Short mmCIF file of C-alpha atoms in Angstrom, two decimals:
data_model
loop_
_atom_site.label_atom_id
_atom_site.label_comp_id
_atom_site.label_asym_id
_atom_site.label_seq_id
_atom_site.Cartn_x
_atom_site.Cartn_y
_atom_site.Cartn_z
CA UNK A 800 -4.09 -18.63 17.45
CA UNK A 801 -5.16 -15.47 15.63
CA UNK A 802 -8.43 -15.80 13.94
CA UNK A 803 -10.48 -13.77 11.57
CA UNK A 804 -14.38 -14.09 10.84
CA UNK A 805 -15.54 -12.40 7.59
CA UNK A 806 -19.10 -11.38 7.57
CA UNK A 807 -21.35 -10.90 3.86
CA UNK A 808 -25.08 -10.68 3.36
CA UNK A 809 -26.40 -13.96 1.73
CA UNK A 810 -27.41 -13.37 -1.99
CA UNK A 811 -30.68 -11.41 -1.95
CA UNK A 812 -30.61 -9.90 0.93
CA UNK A 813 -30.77 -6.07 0.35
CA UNK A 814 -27.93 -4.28 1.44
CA UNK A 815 -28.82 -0.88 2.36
CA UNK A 816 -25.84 0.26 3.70
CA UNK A 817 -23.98 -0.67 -0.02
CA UNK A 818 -26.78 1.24 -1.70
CA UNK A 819 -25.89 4.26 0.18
CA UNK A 820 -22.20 3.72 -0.38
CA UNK A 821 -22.83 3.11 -4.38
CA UNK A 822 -25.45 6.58 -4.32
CA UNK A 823 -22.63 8.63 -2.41
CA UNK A 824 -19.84 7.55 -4.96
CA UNK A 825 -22.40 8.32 -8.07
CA UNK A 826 -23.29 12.06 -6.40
CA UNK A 827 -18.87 12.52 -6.31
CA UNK A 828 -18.79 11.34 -9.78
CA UNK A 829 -17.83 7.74 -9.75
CA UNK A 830 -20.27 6.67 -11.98
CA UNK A 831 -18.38 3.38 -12.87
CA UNK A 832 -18.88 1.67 -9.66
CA UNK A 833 -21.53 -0.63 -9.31
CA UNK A 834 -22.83 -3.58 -6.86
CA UNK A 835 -21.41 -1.99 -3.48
CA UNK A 836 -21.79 -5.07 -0.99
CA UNK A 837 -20.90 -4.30 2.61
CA UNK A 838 -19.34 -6.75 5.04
CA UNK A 839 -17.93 -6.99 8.27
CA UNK A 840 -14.72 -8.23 9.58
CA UNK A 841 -14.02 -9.82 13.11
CA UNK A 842 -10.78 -10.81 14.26
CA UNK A 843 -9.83 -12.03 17.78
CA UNK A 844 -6.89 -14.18 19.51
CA UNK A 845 -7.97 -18.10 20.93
CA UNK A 846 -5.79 -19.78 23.26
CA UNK A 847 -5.75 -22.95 21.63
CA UNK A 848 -3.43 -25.43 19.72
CA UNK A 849 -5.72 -27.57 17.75
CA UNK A 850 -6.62 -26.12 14.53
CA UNK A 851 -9.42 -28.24 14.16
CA UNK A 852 -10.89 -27.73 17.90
CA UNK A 853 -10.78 -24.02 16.99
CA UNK A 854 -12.54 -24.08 13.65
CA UNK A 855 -14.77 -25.90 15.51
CA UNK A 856 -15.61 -23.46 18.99
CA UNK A 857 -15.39 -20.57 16.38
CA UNK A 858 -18.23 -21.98 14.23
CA UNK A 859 -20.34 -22.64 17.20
CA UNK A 860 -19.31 -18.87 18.12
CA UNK A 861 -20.64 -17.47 14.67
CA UNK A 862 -24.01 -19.81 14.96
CA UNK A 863 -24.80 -18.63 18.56
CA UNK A 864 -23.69 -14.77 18.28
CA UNK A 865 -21.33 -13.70 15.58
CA UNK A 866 -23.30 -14.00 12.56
CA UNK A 867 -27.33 -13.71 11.88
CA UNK A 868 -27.30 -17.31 9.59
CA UNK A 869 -31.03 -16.49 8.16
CA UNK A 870 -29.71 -13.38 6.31
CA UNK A 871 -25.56 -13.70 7.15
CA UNK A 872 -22.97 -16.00 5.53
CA UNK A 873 -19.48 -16.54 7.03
CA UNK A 874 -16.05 -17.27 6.50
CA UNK A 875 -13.51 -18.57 9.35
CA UNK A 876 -9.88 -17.78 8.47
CA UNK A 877 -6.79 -19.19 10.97
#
C-alpha cells in the first residue's frame, strides 16, 4: 500500500525557511506573493492489506520519528 505523509508547521510556529523563500521572490520581483509556508512530503510503500492497521502503524510512525508534534502537524494519505 503506497502511502504519503504531508508535513506543515503548526500555526505560529515561524517558518524561516518560507521567509527566505517569500524575501528571494520579492528581490526577483514577485512582489504579489505573500505567506510562503514550507512543508515536507514523505512517501513510502507498507506491505499491508488493512487500511485501518496501516493508518494506524503509520501514525505511531509520525508520533515516534516522522513528525516533531510540539511544533509539526501531519496528514496521512493512502
Amino acid at each position: 500500500m503506497k502511502v504519503i505523509v504531508n508535513i506543515t508547521l503548526k500555526n505560529g510556529v515561524l517558518d524561516p525557511q518560507g521567509k527566505a523563500i517569500e524575501k528571494a521572490l520579492h528581490s526577483l520581483d514577485f512582489n504579489n506573493i505573500s505567506n510562503v509556508k514550507t512543508s515536507k512530503q514523505i512517501s513510502f510503500d507498507i506491505a499491508c492489506n488493512n487500511k485501518e492497521e496501516t493508518l494506524k502503524q503509520v501514525d505511531l510512525m509520525c508520533k515516534e520519528l516522522l513528525a516533531n508534534t510540539v511544533i509539526e502537524d501531519y496528514e496521512i494519505i493512502l
